[in-house]
Coordinates of C-alpha atoms and ligand atoms in Angstrom, one line a residue:
M1 CA 66.5 4.1 -17.9
R2 CA 66.2 4.0 -14.3
L3 CA 66.4 7.6 -13.7
L4 CA 66.3 7.8 -10.1
Y5 CA 67.3 6.1 -6.9
M6 CA 65.9 5.8 -3.3
V7 CA 66.6 4.7 -0.9
F8 CA 65.1 5.9 2.6
A9 CA 66.9 5.6 5.9
L10 CA 65.8 2.5 6.6
L11 CA 64.9 2.9 11.0
F12 CA 63.5 6.3 10.8
R13 CA 61.3 5.1 7.9
C14 CA 58.8 8.4 8.5
G15 CA 60.0 9.5 4.8
L16 CA 56.6 10.8 3.7
D17 CA 56.7 9.8 0.2
A18 CA 59.7 9.8 -2.5
A19 CA 62.6 9.9 -1.3
F20 CA 65.0 10.4 -2.9
H21 CA 68.0 9.8 0.0
A22 CA 70.4 8.5 -1.6
R23 CA 73.3 5.6 0.0
R24 CA 75.1 7.5 2.2
E25 CA 78.5 4.9 1.8
S26 CA 78.6 6.1 -2.5
E27 CA 78.9 10.0 -1.3
V28 CA 82.1 10.3 0.7
S29 CA 82.5 13.9 -1.1
P30 CA 85.3 15.3 0.4
F31 CA 83.6 18.6 -0.8
D32 CA 82.6 20.8 2.2
W33 CA 80.1 22.8 1.8
Y34 CA 80.7 25.2 4.7
S35 CA 83.4 26.7 3.6
I36 CA 81.4 28.7 0.6
E37 CA 81.1 32.3 1.8
P38 CA 77.3 32.9 1.8
S39 CA 75.8 35.7 -0.1
E40 CA 73.2 37.8 -1.5
N41 CA 73.5 37.0 -5.0
I42 CA 74.3 33.7 -6.0
T43 CA 77.7 33.3 -6.3
W44 CA 79.4 30.4 -7.9
T45 CA 82.3 28.2 -6.6
S46 CA 83.6 25.0 -8.8
C47 CA 82.0 21.4 -6.9
F48 CA 81.9 18.1 -7.5
G49 CA 83.7 17.9 -10.9
D50 CA 82.4 20.6 -13.5
Q51 CA 79.5 21.2 -11.5
Q52 CA 78.6 24.5 -9.4
C53 CA 78.1 25.2 -6.0
A54 CA 76.4 27.8 -4.1
R55 CA 75.2 29.5 -0.3
L56 CA 72.2 31.5 -1.2
E57 CA 71.2 34.2 2.0
L58 CA 67.6 34.7 2.1
P59 CA 65.7 36.1 4.5
L60 CA 64.2 33.2 7.4
D61 CA 61.1 35.5 7.5
H62 CA 59.9 36.4 4.3
S63 CA 57.8 39.0 5.5
R64 CA 60.6 40.8 7.2
P65 CA 64.0 40.7 4.6
A66 CA 65.9 42.8 7.5
G67 CA 66.2 40.2 10.2
P68 CA 67.8 36.7 10.4
K69 CA 68.8 34.8 7.1
T70 CA 69.1 31.1 6.1
Q71 CA 71.6 30.1 3.6
I72 CA 70.3 27.7 0.8
A73 CA 72.5 24.9 -0.9
L74 CA 72.5 25.2 -4.3
Q75 CA 74.1 22.9 -6.6
M76 CA 73.8 22.8 -10.2
I77 CA 74.7 21.0 -13.3
P78 CA 75.6 23.4 -16.4
A79 CA 73.6 23.2 -19.8
T80 CA 76.4 21.9 -22.2
D81 CA 74.4 23.3 -24.9
K82 CA 75.0 26.2 -25.1
A83 CA 74.1 27.5 -28.7
N84 CA 70.8 26.4 -27.4
Y85 CA 70.2 27.7 -23.5
Q86 CA 67.3 27.3 -22.5
G87 CA 67.6 28.8 -19.0
T88 CA 67.6 27.2 -15.2
I89 CA 65.3 23.7 -14.5
L90 CA 65.0 23.6 -10.2
V91 CA 64.8 20.4 -9.0
N92 CA 63.2 18.8 -6.1
P93 CA 63.4 14.7 -5.1
G94 CA 60.4 15.2 -2.5
G95 CA 60.5 13.9 1.0
P96 CA 60.0 16.1 2.1
G97 CA 63.4 16.3 3.9
I98 CA 65.7 15.0 1.0
A99 CA 68.5 17.7 0.3
G100 CA 68.6 18.3 -3.6
T101 CA 72.6 18.1 -3.3
L102 CA 72.7 14.3 -2.8
F103 CA 70.3 13.8 -4.7
I104 CA 71.8 16.1 -8.3
S105 CA 75.5 14.1 -7.2
Q106 CA 74.1 11.1 -7.5
Y107 CA 71.5 11.5 -10.5
G108 CA 72.3 14.0 -12.1
P109 CA 73.8 13.8 -15.3
L110 CA 70.7 10.6 -15.8
F111 CA 68.4 13.8 -15.6
T112 CA 70.0 15.7 -17.9
Q113 CA 70.2 12.7 -20.1
V114 CA 66.5 13.0 -20.2
I115 CA 66.0 17.2 -19.6
G116 CA 68.6 17.6 -22.7
P117 CA 71.7 19.8 -22.8
A118 CA 70.1 23.0 -23.0
F119 CA 69.1 23.5 -19.5
D120 CA 71.2 23.9 -16.2
I121 CA 69.8 21.9 -13.2
L122 CA 69.5 23.1 -10.3
A123 CA 68.7 21.1 -7.1
F124 CA 68.7 23.1 -4.0
D125 CA 68.5 21.8 -0.5
P126 CA 65.3 23.1 1.5
R127 CA 65.2 24.8 3.8
G128 CA 66.2 22.9 7.2
T129 CA 67.9 20.1 4.8
G130 CA 70.8 18.7 3.3
A131 CA 73.7 21.8 3.5
T132 CA 71.3 24.4 4.4
T133 CA 71.5 26.5 7.3
P134 CA 70.4 25.8 10.2
L135 CA 69.9 22.5 10.0
A136 CA 66.8 20.5 11.3
Q137 CA 69.0 18.8 13.7
C138 CA 68.4 18.3 17.1
F139 CA 70.7 15.8 18.8
A140 CA 73.3 17.1 20.7
S141 CA 75.7 14.4 18.6
P142 CA 75.7 11.8 15.8
Q143 CA 76.3 9.0 18.4
E144 CA 73.1 10.1 20.6
S145 CA 71.5 10.2 16.9
D146 CA 72.6 7.1 16.1
A147 CA 72.2 5.5 19.3
W148 CA 68.5 6.7 19.1
A149 CA 67.9 5.6 15.4
L150 CA 68.8 2.1 16.3
S151 CA 65.7 2.0 18.9
E152 CA 63.2 3.5 16.8
V153 CA 59.6 1.6 15.9
A154 CA 59.9 0.5 12.9
A155 CA 56.3 -0.5 12.4
L156 CA 53.0 0.8 14.5
R157 CA 50.3 -2.0 14.9
V158 CA 47.2 -1.5 17.4
G159 CA 47.1 -3.7 20.2
D160 CA 51.2 -4.1 21.1
D161 CA 53.4 -1.6 22.9
S162 CA 54.4 0.2 19.5
I163 CA 51.9 3.3 19.5
P164 CA 52.7 3.9 23.3
L165 CA 56.2 3.5 22.7
A166 CA 56.4 5.7 19.4
R167 CA 54.3 8.3 21.0
A168 CA 56.8 9.0 24.2
R169 CA 59.5 8.9 21.9
D170 CA 58.2 11.0 19.7
Q171 CA 57.6 14.0 22.5
V172 CA 60.9 13.4 23.3
V173 CA 61.9 14.4 19.8
A174 CA 59.7 17.5 20.0
D175 CA 60.8 18.5 23.3
L176 CA 64.8 18.5 21.6
C177 CA 63.5 20.4 18.5
A178 CA 61.3 23.0 20.6
A179 CA 64.5 24.1 22.5
K180 CA 66.6 24.0 19.5
L181 CA 64.9 25.2 16.8
G182 CA 61.2 27.1 18.4
G183 CA 63.4 30.1 19.1
N184 CA 62.1 32.3 21.6
G185 CA 59.8 34.1 21.8
Q186 CA 61.7 38.0 20.3
E187 CA 62.0 38.7 17.2
D188 CA 63.9 41.5 17.0
I189 CA 65.3 42.9 13.4
G190 CA 68.6 42.6 15.7
A191 CA 68.5 39.0 16.8
S192 CA 70.1 35.3 15.8
A193 CA 68.1 33.3 13.5
E194 CA 68.5 30.6 16.2
E195 CA 66.7 33.1 18.3
W196 CA 64.1 33.6 15.8
G197 CA 63.8 29.6 15.5
P198 CA 64.5 29.0 12.5
G199 CA 62.0 26.0 13.0
R200 CA 59.2 28.0 12.5
F201 CA 60.3 29.0 8.7
M202 CA 60.4 25.3 7.4
D203 CA 56.9 25.0 6.0
T204 CA 57.0 24.2 2.4
A205 CA 55.4 27.7 1.3
S206 CA 59.2 29.7 2.7
V207 CA 60.5 27.4 0.4
A208 CA 58.3 28.0 -2.5
T209 CA 59.2 31.9 -1.6
D210 CA 62.7 30.6 -1.4
M211 CA 62.4 29.1 -5.0
L212 CA 60.8 31.9 -6.7
K213 CA 63.9 34.2 -4.9
I214 CA 66.4 31.8 -6.3
V215 CA 64.8 32.0 -10.0
E216 CA 64.8 35.8 -9.9
K217 CA 68.7 35.7 -8.6
L218 CA 69.4 34.0 -11.8
G219 CA 68.0 36.5 -13.7
Q220 CA 64.9 34.1 -14.9
E221 CA 61.3 35.8 -15.8
K222 CA 59.6 32.3 -14.7
L223 CA 60.2 29.1 -13.2
Q224 CA 61.1 25.7 -14.6
Y225 CA 60.7 23.4 -12.7
Y226 CA 60.3 19.2 -12.1
G227 CA 59.2 18.2 -8.3
V228 CA 58.6 14.4 -7.5
S229 CA 57.0 13.0 -4.6
Y230 CA 56.7 15.4 -2.4
G231 CA 58.2 18.0 -4.8
T232 CA 54.7 18.1 -6.6
L233 CA 53.2 19.7 -3.7
L234 CA 56.1 22.0 -3.6
G235 CA 55.0 23.2 -7.0
Q236 CA 51.8 23.0 -6.1
Y237 CA 52.3 25.5 -3.4
F238 CA 54.2 27.6 -5.8
A239 CA 51.9 27.6 -8.2
A240 CA 48.7 28.2 -6.1
K241 CA 51.0 31.7 -4.7
Y242 CA 52.7 32.4 -7.9
P243 CA 50.2 31.5 -10.9
H244 CA 52.0 33.8 -13.2
K245 CA 55.9 32.5 -12.7
V246 CA 55.2 29.2 -13.8
G247 CA 57.3 28.8 -16.6
R248 CA 57.3 25.2 -17.1
M249 CA 56.7 22.3 -14.1
I250 CA 56.3 18.7 -14.3
L251 CA 54.7 16.9 -11.3
D252 CA 55.4 13.4 -11.1
G253 CA 54.5 11.2 -8.3
V254 CA 51.1 14.0 -7.4
V255 CA 50.4 14.7 -3.7
D256 CA 47.4 15.8 -3.4
G257 CA 48.0 19.6 -2.2
V258 CA 44.5 20.3 -0.3
L259 CA 44.5 16.8 1.4
W260 CA 48.5 17.5 2.5
Q261 CA 47.3 20.7 4.0
R262 CA 44.3 19.1 5.9
G263 CA 46.9 16.8 7.5
E264 CA 44.8 15.0 9.7
D265 CA 43.6 12.6 7.5
F266 CA 46.8 12.4 5.5
N267 CA 46.6 8.5 4.1
P268 CA 47.6 8.0 0.9
A269 CA 47.9 4.1 0.4
E270 CA 45.5 3.3 -1.4
D271 CA 46.6 1.6 -3.8
A272 CA 49.4 -0.1 -1.9
D273 CA 48.4 -4.2 -1.6
R274 CA 47.5 -3.3 -5.2
V275 CA 51.0 -2.6 -6.2
M276 CA 52.1 -5.5 -3.6
D277 CA 49.6 -7.7 -5.4
T278 CA 51.0 -6.7 -9.1
F279 CA 54.2 -8.3 -7.1
F280 CA 52.4 -11.0 -6.6
A281 CA 51.1 -12.0 -9.7
N282 CA 54.6 -11.4 -11.7
C283 CA 56.1 -13.5 -9.3
V284 CA 53.9 -16.3 -11.1
K285 CA 54.9 -15.0 -14.6
A286 CA 58.0 -14.9 -13.4
G287 CA 58.2 -18.5 -12.8
P288 CA 60.2 -20.5 -10.2
Q289 CA 63.7 -19.0 -11.8
K290 CA 63.6 -15.7 -11.1
C291 CA 60.9 -15.7 -8.4
G292 CA 62.1 -18.2 -5.7
I293 CA 58.9 -17.9 -3.8
W294 CA 57.2 -18.8 -7.2
E295 CA 53.7 -20.8 -7.1
T296 CA 50.9 -21.3 -9.6
T297 CA 48.4 -18.3 -8.9
P298 CA 48.7 -15.2 -6.8
P299 CA 47.0 -16.1 -4.0
A300 CA 49.1 -19.0 -3.6
V301 CA 52.7 -16.7 -3.6
A302 CA 50.7 -14.2 -1.2
K303 CA 50.2 -17.2 1.6
R304 CA 53.5 -18.7 1.3
V305 CA 54.9 -14.8 1.8
D306 CA 52.1 -14.9 4.5
R307 CA 54.0 -18.2 6.6
I308 CA 57.6 -16.6 5.9
L309 CA 56.5 -13.2 7.8
A310 CA 54.7 -15.3 10.6
A311 CA 57.6 -17.7 11.0
L312 CA 59.7 -14.9 11.4
R313 CA 57.3 -13.1 13.8
S314 CA 58.5 -16.2 15.4
E315 CA 61.7 -16.3 15.1
P316 CA 63.7 -13.2 13.7
I317 CA 67.5 -13.9 12.2
P318 CA 70.3 -13.0 14.1
L319 CA 72.5 -11.1 11.7
P320 CA 76.5 -11.0 13.8
N321 CA 78.1 -10.5 10.7
S322 CA 75.7 -7.8 8.8
R323 CA 77.4 -5.1 7.0
S324 CA 76.1 -2.5 9.1
G325 CA 77.2 -4.4 12.6
P326 CA 75.1 -6.7 14.3
D327 CA 71.8 -6.9 13.9
V328 CA 68.1 -9.0 14.3
F329 CA 66.7 -9.1 11.0
T330 CA 62.9 -8.9 12.0
E331 CA 59.4 -8.8 10.5
D332 CA 59.8 -5.1 11.7
K333 CA 62.6 -4.7 9.2
A334 CA 60.6 -7.2 7.0
L335 CA 58.2 -4.7 6.3
S336 CA 60.0 -1.9 6.2
F337 CA 62.4 -3.4 3.6
V338 CA 59.4 -4.3 1.5
F339 CA 57.1 -1.1 1.6
Q340 CA 60.6 0.4 0.3
E341 CA 61.0 -1.4 -2.7
L342 CA 57.2 -1.2 -4.1
F343 CA 58.4 2.1 -4.8
Q344 CA 61.1 0.9 -7.0
P345 CA 60.2 -2.5 -8.5
L346 CA 62.0 -2.7 -11.2
D347 CA 65.2 -3.2 -9.0
G348 CA 62.5 -4.0 -6.3
F349 CA 60.1 -7.0 -7.0
P350 CA 63.6 -8.6 -8.1
L351 CA 65.2 -8.2 -4.6
M352 CA 61.8 -8.3 -2.8
A353 CA 61.9 -12.7 -4.2
R354 CA 65.4 -13.0 -3.0
V355 CA 65.2 -11.6 0.2
F356 CA 61.4 -13.3 1.0
R357 CA 63.2 -16.6 0.2
A358 CA 66.2 -15.7 2.0
I359 CA 63.9 -15.4 4.7
E360 CA 62.1 -18.6 4.3
V361 CA 65.1 -20.7 4.4
R362 CA 66.8 -18.1 7.1
D363 CA 69.8 -17.5 4.6
A364 CA 71.5 -15.0 7.2
D365 CA 75.0 -14.2 4.2
V366 CA 71.5 -12.3 2.1
L367 CA 70.1 -10.4 4.5
S368 CA 74.0 -9.4 6.2
Q369 CA 74.0 -7.5 2.5
L370 CA 70.8 -5.6 2.9
P371 CA 71.9 -2.3 4.3
L372 CA 69.7 -1.9 7.2
F373 CA 71.6 0.8 9.7
T374 CA 73.5 4.0 8.2
S375 CA 75.6 5.5 10.6
D376 CA 76.2 9.6 11.0
A377 CA 79.3 9.0 12.9
G378 CA 82.1 10.6 11.1
V379 CA 80.1 11.8 8.3
P380 CA 79.5 15.9 7.6
P381 CA 76.4 18.0 9.5
W382 CA 74.6 17.7 5.4
L383 CA 75.1 14.0 4.9
Q384 CA 73.5 13.0 8.4
R385 CA 69.7 12.1 9.0
N386 CA 67.9 15.3 10.0
V387 CA 64.2 16.2 11.7
G388 CA 63.5 17.9 7.9
L389 CA 60.5 15.8 7.8
Q390 CA 58.7 16.4 10.7
A391 CA 60.2 19.8 10.4
I392 CA 58.5 20.7 7.1
A393 CA 55.6 17.8 7.1
C394 CA 53.8 19.1 10.8
S395 CA 54.7 22.6 10.1
D396 CA 52.4 22.7 7.0
F397 CA 50.0 20.7 8.7
P398 CA 47.5 22.3 11.7
P399 CA 48.3 21.0 14.9
L400 CA 46.8 17.4 15.1
E401 CA 44.9 15.7 17.9
D402 CA 47.9 14.2 19.6
S403 CA 45.6 11.4 22.1
L404 CA 46.2 8.0 22.0
K405 CA 42.7 7.5 20.6
D406 CA 43.7 9.1 17.8
D407 CA 47.1 7.9 16.8
V408 CA 45.0 4.1 17.3
A409 CA 42.5 5.2 15.0
T410 CA 44.8 6.6 12.5
V411 CA 47.0 3.1 12.4
R412 CA 43.7 1.2 12.4
N413 CA 42.5 3.3 9.4
N414 CA 45.7 3.5 7.3
T415 CA 45.9 -0.4 8.5
A416 CA 42.8 -1.0 6.8
T417 CA 43.3 0.3 4.0
S418 CA 46.6 -1.2 3.5
R419 CA 48.0 -4.2 5.2
W420 CA 51.7 -2.8 3.4
A421 CA 52.0 -0.1 4.4
G422 CA 49.8 1.4 6.7
P423 CA 52.0 -0.1 9.8
V424 CA 54.7 2.5 8.8
T425 CA 55.3 6.1 6.8
F426 CA 52.0 7.3 7.3
S427 CA 51.0 6.0 10.1
R428 CA 54.4 7.0 12.2
L429 CA 54.5 11.2 10.4
R430 CA 51.0 10.9 11.7
V431 CA 51.6 10.4 16.1
S432 CA 55.1 12.7 15.3
C433 CA 52.9 15.2 14.1
G434 CA 50.7 15.3 17.4
A435 CA 53.6 15.0 19.2
W436 CA 55.4 17.8 17.2
K437 CA 55.4 21.7 19.4
I438 CA 57.0 24.2 16.5
R439 CA 54.6 26.0 14.9
A440 CA 55.0 28.2 11.6
K441 CA 54.7 31.4 11.6
A442 CA 52.7 31.4 8.8
R443 CA 51.7 28.2 8.1
Y444 CA 49.5 28.4 4.1
T445 CA 46.2 27.9 4.3
G446 CA 45.0 29.5 1.4
P447 CA 43.7 27.3 -2.0
V448 CA 45.9 24.8 -2.9
A449 CA 44.2 25.7 -7.0
A450 CA 45.1 27.8 -9.5
K451 CA 44.7 29.2 -13.4
L452 CA 47.9 29.5 -14.9
D453 CA 48.9 30.7 -17.9
A454 CA 51.8 28.1 -18.9
P455 CA 51.0 24.3 -20.1
V456 CA 52.0 21.9 -16.7
L457 CA 52.8 18.6 -17.0
A458 CA 51.5 16.1 -14.1
I459 CA 52.7 11.8 -14.5
S460 CA 51.3 9.5 -12.4
N461 CA 52.3 5.6 -12.6
R462 CA 48.4 3.5 -13.0
L463 CA 49.2 2.5 -9.4
D464 CA 51.3 4.5 -7.5
P465 CA 51.6 3.1 -3.5
V466 CA 52.0 6.7 -2.1
T467 CA 50.3 9.0 -4.5
P468 CA 47.4 7.0 -5.8
I469 CA 46.3 8.1 -8.9
S470 CA 43.3 9.9 -7.7
F471 CA 45.1 12.3 -5.7
A472 CA 46.9 13.6 -9.5
R473 CA 42.8 13.8 -11.5
T474 CA 42.1 15.7 -8.6
V475 CA 45.1 17.6 -8.6
V476 CA 44.7 18.3 -12.6
D477 CA 41.4 19.3 -12.3
R478 CA 42.6 22.1 -9.5
F479 CA 45.1 23.9 -11.9
Q480 CA 43.7 25.2 -15.2
G481 CA 46.9 24.7 -18.1
M482 CA 47.8 21.0 -16.2
R483 CA 47.4 17.7 -18.0
L484 CA 48.1 14.4 -16.6
L485 CA 49.9 11.7 -18.5
I486 CA 49.7 8.6 -17.1
Q487 CA 53.0 5.2 -17.2
D488 CA 50.7 2.3 -17.3
T489 CA 53.3 1.1 -14.1
V490 CA 53.5 0.0 -10.8
G491 CA 55.9 1.7 -8.2
H492 CA 56.8 5.3 -6.8
T493 CA 56.4 8.4 -9.3
A494 CA 57.5 7.3 -13.0
S495 CA 60.8 9.0 -13.0
L496 CA 61.6 6.1 -10.8
S497 CA 61.0 3.4 -13.6
L498 CA 61.1 5.9 -16.3
S499 CA 59.8 4.7 -19.9
N500 CA 61.4 5.1 -23.4
C501 CA 57.9 7.2 -23.6
V502 CA 58.1 9.1 -20.9
A503 CA 61.5 10.2 -21.3
L504 CA 60.2 11.8 -24.9
A505 CA 56.9 13.5 -23.6
I506 CA 59.6 15.2 -20.8
H507 CA 61.9 16.0 -23.2
M508 CA 59.1 17.2 -26.0
Y509 CA 57.4 19.3 -22.8
M510 CA 60.4 21.0 -22.2
A511 CA 62.3 21.5 -25.2
N512 CA 59.2 24.1 -26.4
G513 CA 55.9 23.5 -24.1
T514 CA 54.3 20.8 -26.2
L515 CA 52.2 18.6 -23.8
P516 CA 51.3 14.6 -25.0
A517 CA 47.9 14.4 -26.1
V518 CA 45.1 14.5 -24.0
D519 CA 44.6 10.9 -22.8
T520 CA 48.2 9.5 -23.5
V521 CA 48.9 6.4 -21.9
C522 CA 52.2 5.3 -21.8
P523 CA 53.3 1.4 -21.7
P524 CA 56.2 0.1 -19.8
D525 CA 59.5 -0.8 -21.5
V526 CA 60.2 -3.5 -19.0
I527 CA 58.2 -5.8 -17.1
P528 CA 59.7 -6.0 -13.1
L529 CA 60.4 -9.4 -12.2
V530 CA 59.3 -10.8 -15.5
D531 CA 61.5 -9.4 -17.4
S532 CA 64.7 -8.7 -15.5
G533 CA 65.9 -11.2 -13.6
S534 CA 68.0 -12.0 -10.1
T535 CA 69.5 -8.5 -8.7
T536 CA 72.3 -9.0 -6.2
V537 CA 71.3 -7.6 -3.4
S538 CA 73.7 -5.3 -2.2
R539 CA 72.7 -3.5 -5.3
Ligands
NAG601 C1 73.6 41.9 -5.8 O1 73.0 42.2 -7.0 C2 72.0 43.3 -6.3 C3 71.2 43.6 -8.4 O2 72.5 43.1 -9.3 C4 73.3 44.9 -6.7 O3 72.5 45.4 -6.5 C5 73.4 44.0 -4.9 O4 75.2 45.1 -4.5 C6 74.9 42.8 -5.2 N1 75.2 43.0 -3.8 C7 76.1 41.8 -3.0 C8 76.7 41.8 -2.0 O5 77.1 42.0 -4.6
NAG602 C1 39.0 6.2 10.1 O1 38.4 6.3 9.2 C2 37.1 6.8 9.2 C3 35.9 6.0 8.2 O2 36.5 6.3 6.9 C4 36.8 7.8 9.7 O3 35.7 9.0 9.9 C5 37.5 9.3 10.7 O4 38.3 10.3 11.0 C6 39.2 9.0 10.3 N1 40.1 8.3 11.7 C7 41.2 9.0 11.5 C8 41.6 8.7 12.9 O5 42.1 9.0 10.8
NAG603 C1 57.5 21.0 -30.1 O1 59.1 20.2 -31.3 C2 58.2 18.4 -31.4 C3 59.6 17.9 -31.1 O2 60.6 18.5 -31.4 C4 57.6 19.3 -32.5 O3 57.1 18.1 -33.0 C5 56.9 20.6 -32.7 O4 56.7 20.6 -33.9 C6 56.9 21.6 -31.1 N1 56.6 22.5 -31.2 C7 56.4 23.9 -31.5 C8 55.2 24.5 -31.3 O5 57.4 24.4 -32.0

């Protein structure tokens, strides 16, 4: 079963890890989040069919509860099995910067199948994101934001102008955001959130405390939580700060919390190229019918892909009628596309095979169906792109060196680690955070470790492009009570390629806290590309 679906915004692909950035076009919802009156207790309003929505008002600064507030958007799928009711489970879909509400609108029902009908499933938009206010939005209008995003530097390379250009662009964003979200240095109790600077309170530790408050307002003793990718970092911060408040916790696609907190060398793509190697190998196994760039050996497929990209570099493909408007398909766009598809090989590998073939024969019709750009025009604020990623990640990191020399070294290092991931996400984030000017008022610098009262389930794929299994093993050693379940697959998070075996383990764990046996490895149900045919490009 395919549980979750995730796409990064293709152009500003700065999304850190698992971004469940659902496709906007399928989310044209008439529901007006801002029509809900925020309240200090959770007051549910019907929304999205039989779901419940609320805006919970919490202090911007938890250490000064009388000061200005943030309004946290909550969206819940109520339990249907009231007889066996087991409380509420909070979910975080990753990013950071991805709105939980958008995620649950699209994948909540599937999620319910795995978790079971005895739980309320509650997503929330972390500070700065989605329908939570203040929003991490620095542009004056959707048109301005679109124009900016259209010229985004998608891939960074040593030796061309991409790094200097990205640096200058990030200084622009950092300046705009400092003016909009950085506050004026005054913290009178009576002052507004804008005056305090909401961007100073978007760090992960503040969100962890929000989760505690949500749990308290629900009248629940402990947190039950399902976090994927960056959501595992949020879970670790919560567990480190409030170890006795952890009830059930599932961390899938584990981020190394200590490396994250350190910030400077955060380069989690050590296994990304091995995921790509799996694509080459599966292409050989799948045969020419399923893999349009088939060759007899994996290295031969890899060479063919090299030739395809080299040809694209010398001759980008004009797309006068792409579904998101006139465009040109470039090597950078191909790299962004590939990186994204490595997350979800069940659909991604067949799609990559089709797209590589389409590039090879310069089939503009196929490439025109890819969602290359999503416009903010006519979209409500909670569905527009925002700078939640930078506002959260750069707040968690310490101030980073921001010289050209450092950025070049980062790109060089990251590209040495991974040819396929190096030029994109993490390098881009590192440059953004070098320029970022807003500092969290109380960045969490304590241990990202704890002794837990409750058993906690960590899950990792064997090969994950952005949260390597080595991270999961390290984190499990830091939290007493945590156990690792391995899914013997490739891709980012088990949830995106969920096997029946892992689904069952999750179900059992949620039902009564039973962890799978030590060293359990779940086999996959489907081998990407080998067992699946060619998908449609547009999905
Ligand atoms: C919120 O709940 C608390 C505890 O039940 C109660 O004391 C308080 O009056 C409530 N606030 C509002 C605005 O209803
Ligand atoms: C690059 O890698 C080298 C060797 O691993 C390390 O010493 C250095 O700190 C790294 N530099 C950056 C900017 O990540
Ligand atoms: C937990 O649930 C599983 C599946 O229903 C069952 O096999 C197991 O015995 C239960 N364990 C406890 C401690 O209740």
